[in-house]
XYZ file of C-alpha atoms in Angstrom:
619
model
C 85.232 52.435 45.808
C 88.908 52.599 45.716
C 91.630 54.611 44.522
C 95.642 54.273 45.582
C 97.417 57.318 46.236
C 100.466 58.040 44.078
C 103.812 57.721 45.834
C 104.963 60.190 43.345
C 103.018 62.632 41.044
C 102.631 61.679 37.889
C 102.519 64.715 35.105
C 101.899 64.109 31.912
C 102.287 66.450 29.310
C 100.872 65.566 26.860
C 102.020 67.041 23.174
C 98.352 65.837 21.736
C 95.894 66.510 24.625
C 97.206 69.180 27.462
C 98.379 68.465 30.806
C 96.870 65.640 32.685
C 97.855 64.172 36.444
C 98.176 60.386 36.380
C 95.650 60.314 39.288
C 92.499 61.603 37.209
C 93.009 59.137 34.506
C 91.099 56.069 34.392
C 92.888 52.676 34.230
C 91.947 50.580 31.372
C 90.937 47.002 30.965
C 90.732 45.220 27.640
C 89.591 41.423 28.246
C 90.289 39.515 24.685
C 88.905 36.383 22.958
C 90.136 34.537 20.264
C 88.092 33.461 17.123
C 84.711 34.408 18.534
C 81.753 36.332 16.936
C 79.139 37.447 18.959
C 77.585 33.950 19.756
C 77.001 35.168 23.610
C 73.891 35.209 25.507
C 74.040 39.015 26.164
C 73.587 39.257 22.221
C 70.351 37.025 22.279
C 72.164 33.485 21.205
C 69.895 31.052 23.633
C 72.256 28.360 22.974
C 75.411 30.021 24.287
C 76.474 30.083 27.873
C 78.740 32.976 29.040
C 76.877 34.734 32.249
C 80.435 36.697 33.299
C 80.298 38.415 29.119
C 77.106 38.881 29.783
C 77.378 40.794 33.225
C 79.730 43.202 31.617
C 76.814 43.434 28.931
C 74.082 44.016 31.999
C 76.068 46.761 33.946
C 78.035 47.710 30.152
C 76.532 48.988 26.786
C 77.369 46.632 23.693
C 77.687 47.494 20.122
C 75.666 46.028 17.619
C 77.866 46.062 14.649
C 81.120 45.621 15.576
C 83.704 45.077 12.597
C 87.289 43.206 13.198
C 88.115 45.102 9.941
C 90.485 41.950 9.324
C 89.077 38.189 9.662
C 92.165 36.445 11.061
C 94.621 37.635 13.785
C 98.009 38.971 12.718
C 96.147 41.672 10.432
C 93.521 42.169 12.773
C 96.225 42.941 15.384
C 97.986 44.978 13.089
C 95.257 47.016 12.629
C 94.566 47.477 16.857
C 98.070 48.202 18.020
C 98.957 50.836 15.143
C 95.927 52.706 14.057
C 96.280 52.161 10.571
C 95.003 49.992 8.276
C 97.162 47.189 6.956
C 96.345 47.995 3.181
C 98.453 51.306 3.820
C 101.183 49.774 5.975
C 101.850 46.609 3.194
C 100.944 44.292 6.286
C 97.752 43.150 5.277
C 98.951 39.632 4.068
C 98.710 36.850 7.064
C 101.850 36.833 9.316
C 104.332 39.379 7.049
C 106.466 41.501 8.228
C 107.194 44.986 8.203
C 107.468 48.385 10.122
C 105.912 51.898 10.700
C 107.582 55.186 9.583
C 110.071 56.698 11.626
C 108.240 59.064 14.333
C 105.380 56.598 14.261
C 104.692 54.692 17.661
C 102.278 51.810 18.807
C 99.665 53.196 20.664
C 100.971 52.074 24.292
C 103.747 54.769 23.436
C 102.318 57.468 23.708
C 99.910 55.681 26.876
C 103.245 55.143 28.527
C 104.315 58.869 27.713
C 101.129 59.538 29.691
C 101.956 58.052 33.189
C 100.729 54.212 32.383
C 101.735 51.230 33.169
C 100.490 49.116 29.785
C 100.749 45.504 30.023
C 100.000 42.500 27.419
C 99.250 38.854 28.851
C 100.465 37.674 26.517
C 99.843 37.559 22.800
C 101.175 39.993 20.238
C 100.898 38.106 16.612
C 101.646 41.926 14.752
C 102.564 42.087 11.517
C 105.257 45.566 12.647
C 108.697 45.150 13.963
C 108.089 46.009 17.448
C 110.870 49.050 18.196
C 110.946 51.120 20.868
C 108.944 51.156 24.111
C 105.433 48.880 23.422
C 104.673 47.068 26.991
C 106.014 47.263 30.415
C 105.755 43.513 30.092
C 104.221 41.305 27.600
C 104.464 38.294 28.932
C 101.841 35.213 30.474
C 102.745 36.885 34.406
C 101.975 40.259 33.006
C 99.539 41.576 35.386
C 98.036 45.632 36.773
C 99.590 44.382 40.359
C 103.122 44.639 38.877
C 102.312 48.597 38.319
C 103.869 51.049 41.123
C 100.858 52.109 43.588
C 98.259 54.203 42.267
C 99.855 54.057 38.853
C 96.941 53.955 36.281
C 97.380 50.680 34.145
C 96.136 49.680 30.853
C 96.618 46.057 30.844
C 95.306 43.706 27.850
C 94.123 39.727 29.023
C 93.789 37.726 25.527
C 92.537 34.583 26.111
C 93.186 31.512 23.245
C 90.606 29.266 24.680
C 87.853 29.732 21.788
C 90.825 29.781 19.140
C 90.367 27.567 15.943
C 93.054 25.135 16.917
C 90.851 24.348 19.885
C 87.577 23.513 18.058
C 89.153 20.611 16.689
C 90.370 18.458 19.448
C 89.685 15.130 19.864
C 88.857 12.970 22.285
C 86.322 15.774 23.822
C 82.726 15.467 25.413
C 80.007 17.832 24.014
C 78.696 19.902 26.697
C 76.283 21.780 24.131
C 74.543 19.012 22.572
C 74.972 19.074 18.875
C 71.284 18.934 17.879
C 70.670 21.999 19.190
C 72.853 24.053 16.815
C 72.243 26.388 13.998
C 74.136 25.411 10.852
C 74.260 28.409 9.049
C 72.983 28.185 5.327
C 76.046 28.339 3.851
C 77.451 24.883 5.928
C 76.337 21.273 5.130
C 74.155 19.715 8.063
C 76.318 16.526 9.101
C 77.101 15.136 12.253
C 81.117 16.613 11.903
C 79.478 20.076 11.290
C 77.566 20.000 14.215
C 80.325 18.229 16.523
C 82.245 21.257 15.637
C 80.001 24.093 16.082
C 78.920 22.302 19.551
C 82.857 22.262 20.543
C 82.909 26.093 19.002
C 80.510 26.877 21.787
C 82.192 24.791 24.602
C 84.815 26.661 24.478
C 83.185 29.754 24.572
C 81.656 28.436 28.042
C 85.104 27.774 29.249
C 86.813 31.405 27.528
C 83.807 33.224 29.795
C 85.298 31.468 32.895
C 88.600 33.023 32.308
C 86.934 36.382 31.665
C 85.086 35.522 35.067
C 88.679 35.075 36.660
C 89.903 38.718 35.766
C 86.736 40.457 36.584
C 87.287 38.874 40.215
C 90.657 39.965 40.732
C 90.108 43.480 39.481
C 87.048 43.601 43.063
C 89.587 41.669 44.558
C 92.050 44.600 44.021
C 89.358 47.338 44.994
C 89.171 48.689 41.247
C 86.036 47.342 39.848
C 84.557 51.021 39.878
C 87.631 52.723 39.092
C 88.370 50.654 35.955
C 87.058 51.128 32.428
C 86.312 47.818 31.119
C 86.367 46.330 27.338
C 85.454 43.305 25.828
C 85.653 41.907 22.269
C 86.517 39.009 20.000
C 89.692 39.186 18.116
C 87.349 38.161 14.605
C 84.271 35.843 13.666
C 84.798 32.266 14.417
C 87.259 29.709 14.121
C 85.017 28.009 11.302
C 85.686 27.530 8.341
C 83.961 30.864 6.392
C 83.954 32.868 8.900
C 87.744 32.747 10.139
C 89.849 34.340 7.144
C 86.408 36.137 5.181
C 85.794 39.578 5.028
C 82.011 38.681 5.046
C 79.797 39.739 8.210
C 80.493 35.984 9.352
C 84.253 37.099 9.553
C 84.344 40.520 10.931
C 81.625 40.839 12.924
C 82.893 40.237 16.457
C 81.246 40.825 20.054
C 82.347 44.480 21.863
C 81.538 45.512 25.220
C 82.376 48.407 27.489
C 81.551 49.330 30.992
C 82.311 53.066 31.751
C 81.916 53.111 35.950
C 80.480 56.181 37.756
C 83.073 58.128 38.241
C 84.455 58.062 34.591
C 80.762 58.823 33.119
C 81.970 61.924 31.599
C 84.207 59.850 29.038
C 81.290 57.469 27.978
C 79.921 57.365 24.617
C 77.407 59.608 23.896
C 74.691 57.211 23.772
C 75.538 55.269 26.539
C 73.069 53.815 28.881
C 73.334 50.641 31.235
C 72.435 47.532 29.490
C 71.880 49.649 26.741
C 72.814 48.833 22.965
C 74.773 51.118 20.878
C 73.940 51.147 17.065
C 77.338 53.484 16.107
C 79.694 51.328 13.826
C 82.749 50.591 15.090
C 85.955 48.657 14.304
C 89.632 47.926 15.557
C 90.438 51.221 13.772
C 89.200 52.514 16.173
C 90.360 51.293 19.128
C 94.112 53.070 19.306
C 92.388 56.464 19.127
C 89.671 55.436 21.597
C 92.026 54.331 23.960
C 93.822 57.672 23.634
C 90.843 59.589 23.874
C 89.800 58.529 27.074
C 93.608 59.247 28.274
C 92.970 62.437 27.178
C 95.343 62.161 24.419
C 94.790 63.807 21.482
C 94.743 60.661 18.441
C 97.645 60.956 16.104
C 97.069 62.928 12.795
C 97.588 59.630 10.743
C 95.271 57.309 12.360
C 92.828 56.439 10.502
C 89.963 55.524 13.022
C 87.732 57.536 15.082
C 87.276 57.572 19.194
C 84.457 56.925 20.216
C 84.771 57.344 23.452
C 86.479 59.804 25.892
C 87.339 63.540 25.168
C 87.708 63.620 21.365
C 84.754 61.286 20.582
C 83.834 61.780 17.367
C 80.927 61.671 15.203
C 79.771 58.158 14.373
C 81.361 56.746 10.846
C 78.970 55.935 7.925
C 80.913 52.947 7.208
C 82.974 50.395 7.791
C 85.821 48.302 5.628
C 87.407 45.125 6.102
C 90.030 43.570 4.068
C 91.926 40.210 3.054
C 94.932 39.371 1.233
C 97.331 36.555 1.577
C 96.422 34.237 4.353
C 99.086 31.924 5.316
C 99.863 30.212 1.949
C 98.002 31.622 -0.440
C 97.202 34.650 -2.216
C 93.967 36.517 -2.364
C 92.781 40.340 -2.262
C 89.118 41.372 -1.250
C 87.725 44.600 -0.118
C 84.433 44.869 1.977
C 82.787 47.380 3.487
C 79.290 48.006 5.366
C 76.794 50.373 6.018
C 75.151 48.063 9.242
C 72.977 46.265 6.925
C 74.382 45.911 3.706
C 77.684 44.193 3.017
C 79.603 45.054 -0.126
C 82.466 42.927 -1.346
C 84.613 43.833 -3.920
C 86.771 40.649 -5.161
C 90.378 41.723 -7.172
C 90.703 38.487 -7.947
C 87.622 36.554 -8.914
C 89.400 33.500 -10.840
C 90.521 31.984 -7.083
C 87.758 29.932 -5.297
C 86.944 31.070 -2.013
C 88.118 27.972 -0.341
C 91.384 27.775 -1.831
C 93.412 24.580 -0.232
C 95.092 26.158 3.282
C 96.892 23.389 5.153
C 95.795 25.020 8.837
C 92.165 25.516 7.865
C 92.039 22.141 6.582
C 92.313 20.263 9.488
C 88.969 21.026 10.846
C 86.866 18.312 10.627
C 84.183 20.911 8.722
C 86.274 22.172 6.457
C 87.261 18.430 4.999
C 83.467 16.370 5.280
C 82.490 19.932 3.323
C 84.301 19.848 0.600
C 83.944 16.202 0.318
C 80.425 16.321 -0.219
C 81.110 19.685 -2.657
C 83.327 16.966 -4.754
C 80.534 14.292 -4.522
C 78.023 16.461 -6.201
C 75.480 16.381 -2.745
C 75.460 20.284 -1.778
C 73.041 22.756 -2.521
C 74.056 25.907 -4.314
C 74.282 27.774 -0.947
C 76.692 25.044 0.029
C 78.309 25.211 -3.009
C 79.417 28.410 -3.280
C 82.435 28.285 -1.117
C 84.285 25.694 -3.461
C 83.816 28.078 -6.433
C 84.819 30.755 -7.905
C 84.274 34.294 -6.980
C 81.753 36.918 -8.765
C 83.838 40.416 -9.407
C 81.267 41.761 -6.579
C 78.995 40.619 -3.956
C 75.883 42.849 -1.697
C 74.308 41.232 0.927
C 71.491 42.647 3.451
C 71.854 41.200 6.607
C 68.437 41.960 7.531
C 67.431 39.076 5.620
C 70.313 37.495 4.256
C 72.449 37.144 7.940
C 74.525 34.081 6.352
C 75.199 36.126 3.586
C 74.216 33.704 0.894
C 72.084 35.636 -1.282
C 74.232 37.589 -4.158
C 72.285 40.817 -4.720
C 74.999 42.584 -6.713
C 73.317 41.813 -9.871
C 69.607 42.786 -8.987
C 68.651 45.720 -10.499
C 66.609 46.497 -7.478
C 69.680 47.174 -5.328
C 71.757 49.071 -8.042
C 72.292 52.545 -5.994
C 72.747 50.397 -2.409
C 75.547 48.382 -5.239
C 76.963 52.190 -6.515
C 77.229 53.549 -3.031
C 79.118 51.237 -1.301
C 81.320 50.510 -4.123
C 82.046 54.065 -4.249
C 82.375 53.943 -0.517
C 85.496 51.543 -0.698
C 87.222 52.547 -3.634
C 87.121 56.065 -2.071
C 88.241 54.408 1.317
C 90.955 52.520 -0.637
C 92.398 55.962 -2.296
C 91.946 57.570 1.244
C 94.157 55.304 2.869
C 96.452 54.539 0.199
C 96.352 51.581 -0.136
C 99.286 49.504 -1.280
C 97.457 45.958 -1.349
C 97.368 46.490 -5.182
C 101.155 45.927 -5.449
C 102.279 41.939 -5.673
C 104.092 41.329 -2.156
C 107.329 41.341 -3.377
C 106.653 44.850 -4.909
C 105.387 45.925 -1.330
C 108.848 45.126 0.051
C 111.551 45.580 -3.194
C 110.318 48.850 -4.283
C 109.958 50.745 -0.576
C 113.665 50.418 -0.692
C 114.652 52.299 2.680
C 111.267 53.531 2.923
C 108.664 51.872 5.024
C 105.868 50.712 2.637
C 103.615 53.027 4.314
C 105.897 55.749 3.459
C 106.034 54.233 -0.600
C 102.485 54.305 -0.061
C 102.118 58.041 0.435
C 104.586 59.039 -2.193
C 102.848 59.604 -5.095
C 106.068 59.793 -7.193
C 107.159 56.235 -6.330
C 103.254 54.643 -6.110
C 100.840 55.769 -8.792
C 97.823 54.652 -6.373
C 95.049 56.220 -9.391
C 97.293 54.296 -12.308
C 97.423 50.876 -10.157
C 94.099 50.789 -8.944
C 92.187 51.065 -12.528
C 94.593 48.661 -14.207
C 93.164 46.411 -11.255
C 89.943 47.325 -11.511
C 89.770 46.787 -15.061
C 91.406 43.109 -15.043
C 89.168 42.478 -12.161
C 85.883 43.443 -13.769
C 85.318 40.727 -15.941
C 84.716 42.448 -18.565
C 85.099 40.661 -21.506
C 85.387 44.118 -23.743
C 88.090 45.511 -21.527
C 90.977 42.988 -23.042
C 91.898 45.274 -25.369
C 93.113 48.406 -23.055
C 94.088 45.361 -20.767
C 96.950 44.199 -23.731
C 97.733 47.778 -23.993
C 98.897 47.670 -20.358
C 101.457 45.537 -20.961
C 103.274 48.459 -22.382
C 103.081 50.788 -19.275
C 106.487 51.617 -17.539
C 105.015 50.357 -14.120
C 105.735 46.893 -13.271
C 102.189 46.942 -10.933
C 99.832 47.765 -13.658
C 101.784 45.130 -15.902
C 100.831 42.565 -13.061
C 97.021 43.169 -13.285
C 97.144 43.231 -17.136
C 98.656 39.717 -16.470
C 96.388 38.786 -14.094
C 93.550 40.381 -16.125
C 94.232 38.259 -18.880
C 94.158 35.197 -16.749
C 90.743 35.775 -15.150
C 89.533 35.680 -18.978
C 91.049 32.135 -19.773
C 91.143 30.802 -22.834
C 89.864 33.489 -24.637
C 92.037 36.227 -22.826
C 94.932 34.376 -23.431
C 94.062 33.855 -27.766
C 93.394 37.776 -27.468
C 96.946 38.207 -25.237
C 99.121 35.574 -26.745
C 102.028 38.102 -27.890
C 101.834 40.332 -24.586
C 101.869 37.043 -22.659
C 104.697 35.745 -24.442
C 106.831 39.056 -24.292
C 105.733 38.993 -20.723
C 107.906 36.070 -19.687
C 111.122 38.101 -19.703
C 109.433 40.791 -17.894
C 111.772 42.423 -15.363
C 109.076 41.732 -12.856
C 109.069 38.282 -11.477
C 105.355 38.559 -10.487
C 104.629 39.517 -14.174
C 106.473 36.810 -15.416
C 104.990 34.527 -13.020
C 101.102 35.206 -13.907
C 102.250 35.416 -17.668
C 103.485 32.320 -16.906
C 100.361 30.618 -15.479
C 97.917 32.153 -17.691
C 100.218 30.693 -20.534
C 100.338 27.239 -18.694
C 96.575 26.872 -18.366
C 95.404 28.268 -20.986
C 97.641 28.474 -24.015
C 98.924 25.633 -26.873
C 101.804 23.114 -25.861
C 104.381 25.386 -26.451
C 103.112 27.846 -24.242
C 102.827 25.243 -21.170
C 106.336 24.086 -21.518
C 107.476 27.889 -21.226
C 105.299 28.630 -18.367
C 106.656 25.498 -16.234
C 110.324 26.328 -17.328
C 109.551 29.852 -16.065
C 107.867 28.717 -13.155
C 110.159 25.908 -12.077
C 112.707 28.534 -11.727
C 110.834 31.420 -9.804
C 109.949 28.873 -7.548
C 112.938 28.638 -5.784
C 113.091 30.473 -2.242
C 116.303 31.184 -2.290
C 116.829 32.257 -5.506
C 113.676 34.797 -5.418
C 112.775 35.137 -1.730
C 109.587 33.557 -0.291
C 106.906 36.127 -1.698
C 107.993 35.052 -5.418
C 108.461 31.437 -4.537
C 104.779 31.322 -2.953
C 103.828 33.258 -6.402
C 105.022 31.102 -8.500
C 103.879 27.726 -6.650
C 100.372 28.822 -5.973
C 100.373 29.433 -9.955
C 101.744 25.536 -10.390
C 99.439 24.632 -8.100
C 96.712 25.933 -10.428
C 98.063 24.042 -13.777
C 96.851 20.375 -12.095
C 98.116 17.784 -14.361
C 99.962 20.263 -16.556
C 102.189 20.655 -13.914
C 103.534 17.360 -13.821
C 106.802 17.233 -15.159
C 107.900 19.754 -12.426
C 107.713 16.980 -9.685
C 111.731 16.452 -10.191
C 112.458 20.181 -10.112
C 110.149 20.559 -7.305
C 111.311 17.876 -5.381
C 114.407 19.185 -5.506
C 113.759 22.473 -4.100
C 115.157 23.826 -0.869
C 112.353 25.303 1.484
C 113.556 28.626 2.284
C 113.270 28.458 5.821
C 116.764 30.077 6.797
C 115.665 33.183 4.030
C 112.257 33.446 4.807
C 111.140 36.674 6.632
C 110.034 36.272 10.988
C 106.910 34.226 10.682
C 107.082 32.877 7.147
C 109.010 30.276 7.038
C 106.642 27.609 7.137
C 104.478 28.606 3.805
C 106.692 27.077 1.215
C 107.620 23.980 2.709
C 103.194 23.583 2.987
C 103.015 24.255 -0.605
C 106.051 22.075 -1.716
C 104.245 19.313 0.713
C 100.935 19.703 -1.243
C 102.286 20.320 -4.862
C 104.965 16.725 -4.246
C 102.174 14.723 -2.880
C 99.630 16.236 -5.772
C 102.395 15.678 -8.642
C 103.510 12.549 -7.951
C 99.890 10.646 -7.690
């Protein structure tokens, strides 16, 4: 065992946690894969092979039910480096932009404050404006040997190896044979299905070598027993139904920690060697975690628990995931989990689950899938992706792990239904979350706020008002159309959205028992009312109806005009007319992509759609 000496003494004091010398704290290692779930050997998959995982596993404790709390990477990253969830912050959609209040920090602030030396290598993919002090360097040379001697490091080694992109490349030699994998119940068993879940687990194998890599360099270095070790997948798997889903197949991700001898004292409660911890945990949770064991006190307004380190706290009863936009198109689902039952709650049940998303699509899965959905030759389990969504799902993983099996209407399950429903709207009113404005709304109405700060003011964001009008459109309920209309008359532009989009998920027959609201609708203030006015009119209504909705959609479409978060609106909602659509191939042809307007990371989702919707219109 080995420990450097400070050149210079360290004190922290710390505002949250008392006075602590930089020589009793631990350093911290977080080793980070990309678009994995926990398809190791150390959590019984015989097929995988990743022995250096597994030997954190061996001399380690792992969780069994481990929640990403976001199924794709920006959000999910979001969620890690601030403490919050996305819903509250109005960063939930994939690869947006915005910032925390002022006084708030990411968490290697306050680490920092404490004497460390924090250090990224070398992916960051938030969804905050980085300001202020984050990393001593985040960078592909950032490394704990760049830290003064005897400073205590946190330092963060994400690896893309096992990313989606990678699962696709051709020319490449199976090392897993393909016959030997499991194709979950919910994929179609063909030879492109199994190339790809083969490759999937090839690059596991070679992700585990890089993990192998650091774990050498940290004996190398002496600090293999004075270094508290983590491991974990950034979300499920780069496969189509598992990346981007808030089902278990999109959340649940491998975690791993090793808490050496001489740090025992800030080990989990139930911690044993080899051991397996049944305590739910999530990426919430990691910011106050990693505080904890620093001895810092977690913020007030994060809103996970440590468990871990000095202010471990009692084990949640719950977990929640989320999912809004992902890259170019919208979408807003709420999950949450008890360990063995997944709830889903779907705000917008008239959108198939595998709505057309240019990045996804290039898997070789994704396309032979919904090929055969289009031929007529899948099952119903099969089928289901391609379709649209139920207002809510249940699932018991216990026998159900693909999550194929819809219990929410089996009278059997009602209270397991009633609790975790309750569970997340509760969760969603705890949080305040602000996923129930349109994304323009998130940004135009925060004004010099942060939205996380619009999100907590109850006199600018009538959470209660919002969240029935969207719980009411999204029920279904054919009997609810009348106090839907009637929200068409409220003085908030939000809960004049969902009575829009309530209307829509009824079709034809909402928009007979809407036609006047609809049509008023079109000059709404609002862009996004006007915009699902105008689609629900387009799909559903008579012929003068569909020339009004593409003369009000032609125009919102425009980027520059409207800004990207209308224009993506509006051209999802074309999108979703088919043929009707057609005479806005010249105006959509026509159309300048945004890219110069287009918020950090954005840029690229209109020009995708405008691709799609030219190539679609003009066939």
């Amino acid at each position: 065992m080995m420990r450097y000496l400070l050149l210079l003494t360290i004190t922290s004091v710390v505002a949250f946690g008392g006075t602590l010398h930089a020589a009793d704290l631990p350093n911290i290692l977080w080793i980070t894969s990309e678009d994995n779930g926990p398809e190791l050997g150390c959590y019984g998959d015989k097929y995988a092979d990743s022995p250096n995982i597994d030997s954190i596993a061996a001399k380690g404790m792992k969780y069994k039910r481990a929640w990403s709390n976001a199924p794709v990477c920006a959000p999910a990253r979001t969620t890690i480096i601030s403490g919050i969830y996305p819903p509250a912050l109005g960063a939930e959609h994939m690869r947006s932009q915005t910032q925390l209040p002022e006084g708030f920090h990411m968490f290697p602030y306050y680490l920092h404050e404490a004497g460390y030396y924090c250090t990224n290598n070398s992916k960051e993919d938030y969804n905050l404006a980085k300001e202020g002090y984050v990393w001593d360097e985040s960078s592909g040379k950032a490394h704990w040997r760049n830290r003064q001697d005897g400073q205590p490091f946190f330092a963060v080694f994400n690896f893309t190896t096992s990313h989606e992109s990678q699962l696709r490349k051709r020319p490449h030699t199976p090392v897993h044979d393909p016959a030997g994998v499991r194709v979950p119940a919910y994929h179609p068993d063909t030879p492109e299905v199994r190339r790809d879940w083969a490759q999937y687990y090839d690059k596991i194998t070679d992700m585990d070598k890089q993990v192998g890599r650091v774990l050498a360099q940290l004996k190398e270095d002496g600090l293999d027993e004075d270094t508290i070790i983590f491991y974990y997948g950034d979300h499920g798997s780069g496969m189509p139904r598992s990346k981007r889903w808030p089902y278990d197949s999109g959340l649940h991700v491998p975690m791993i920690v090793h808490v050496p001898e001489m740090y025992k004292k800030l080990a989990p409660k139930e911690y044993e060697v080899g051991g397996t911890s049944e305590r739910l945990v999530g990426f919430i949770d990691l910011a106050p975690t990693v505080l904890s064991l620093a001895g810092i006190e977690p913020l007030q307004w994060m809103q996970g628990n440590a468990f871990m380190g000095k202010y471990e706290t009692k084990p949640p009863k719950y977990m929640f995931g989320f999912r809004g936009r992902m890259d170019e198109r919208y979408d807003m689902l709420r999950t949450c989990t008890d360990g063995q039952f997944v709830y889903v709650k779907n705000y917008m049940p008239h959108k198939i689950y595998g709505q057309h998303i240019d990045y996804m699509f290039q898997t070789p899965t994704t396309q032979v899938w919904k090929k055969l959905f289009d031929e007529g030759k899948l099952n119903e389990a099969q089928s289901h992706f391609w379709q649209v969504k139920p207002a809510q799902e249940l699932y018991d993983l216990a026998t159900d792990p693909d999550e194929v099996n819809n219990l929410a209407g089996d009278s059997q399950y009602a209270d397991k239904l009633n609790e975790l429903r309750t569970a997340v709207l509760n969760w969603q009113k705890e949080i305040r979350d602000i996923g129930f404005l349109p994304e323009d709304q998130i940004h135009s109405r925060s004004g010099d706020k942060s939205p996380y700060e619009l999100g907590h003011d109850a006199s600018s964001y009538d959470l209660d008002a919002v969240m029935d009008a969207a719980l009411l459109a999204s029920s279904l309920d054919p009997k609810a159309l009348p106090k839907i209309n009637s929200e068409f008359g409220a003085s908030d532009p939000a809960v004049r959205y969902w009575a829009a989009m309530g209307v829509l998920m009824r079709g034809e027959a909402g928009v007979q028992g809407a036609h006047e609201q609809l049509r008023a609708a079109l000059n709404d203030e609002s862009p996004s009312v006007r915009c699902i006015a105008a689609e629900a009119l387009g799909r559903y209504g008579n012929a003068e109806d569909v020339k009004l909705s593409l003369d009000t959609l032609g125009k919102l479409a425009d980027p520059v005009e409207n800004g990207v978060y209308v224009s993506m609106l509006a051209l999802n909602s074309i999108d979703a007319m088919d043929e009707k659509a057609k005479p806005l191939a010249p105006v959509l042809a026509k159309l300048p992509n945004g890219n110069k307007q287009a918020p950090p990371r954005t840029g690229g989702y209109v020009p995708r759609l405008l691709q799609d919707l030219n190539q679609e219109l003009s066939e």
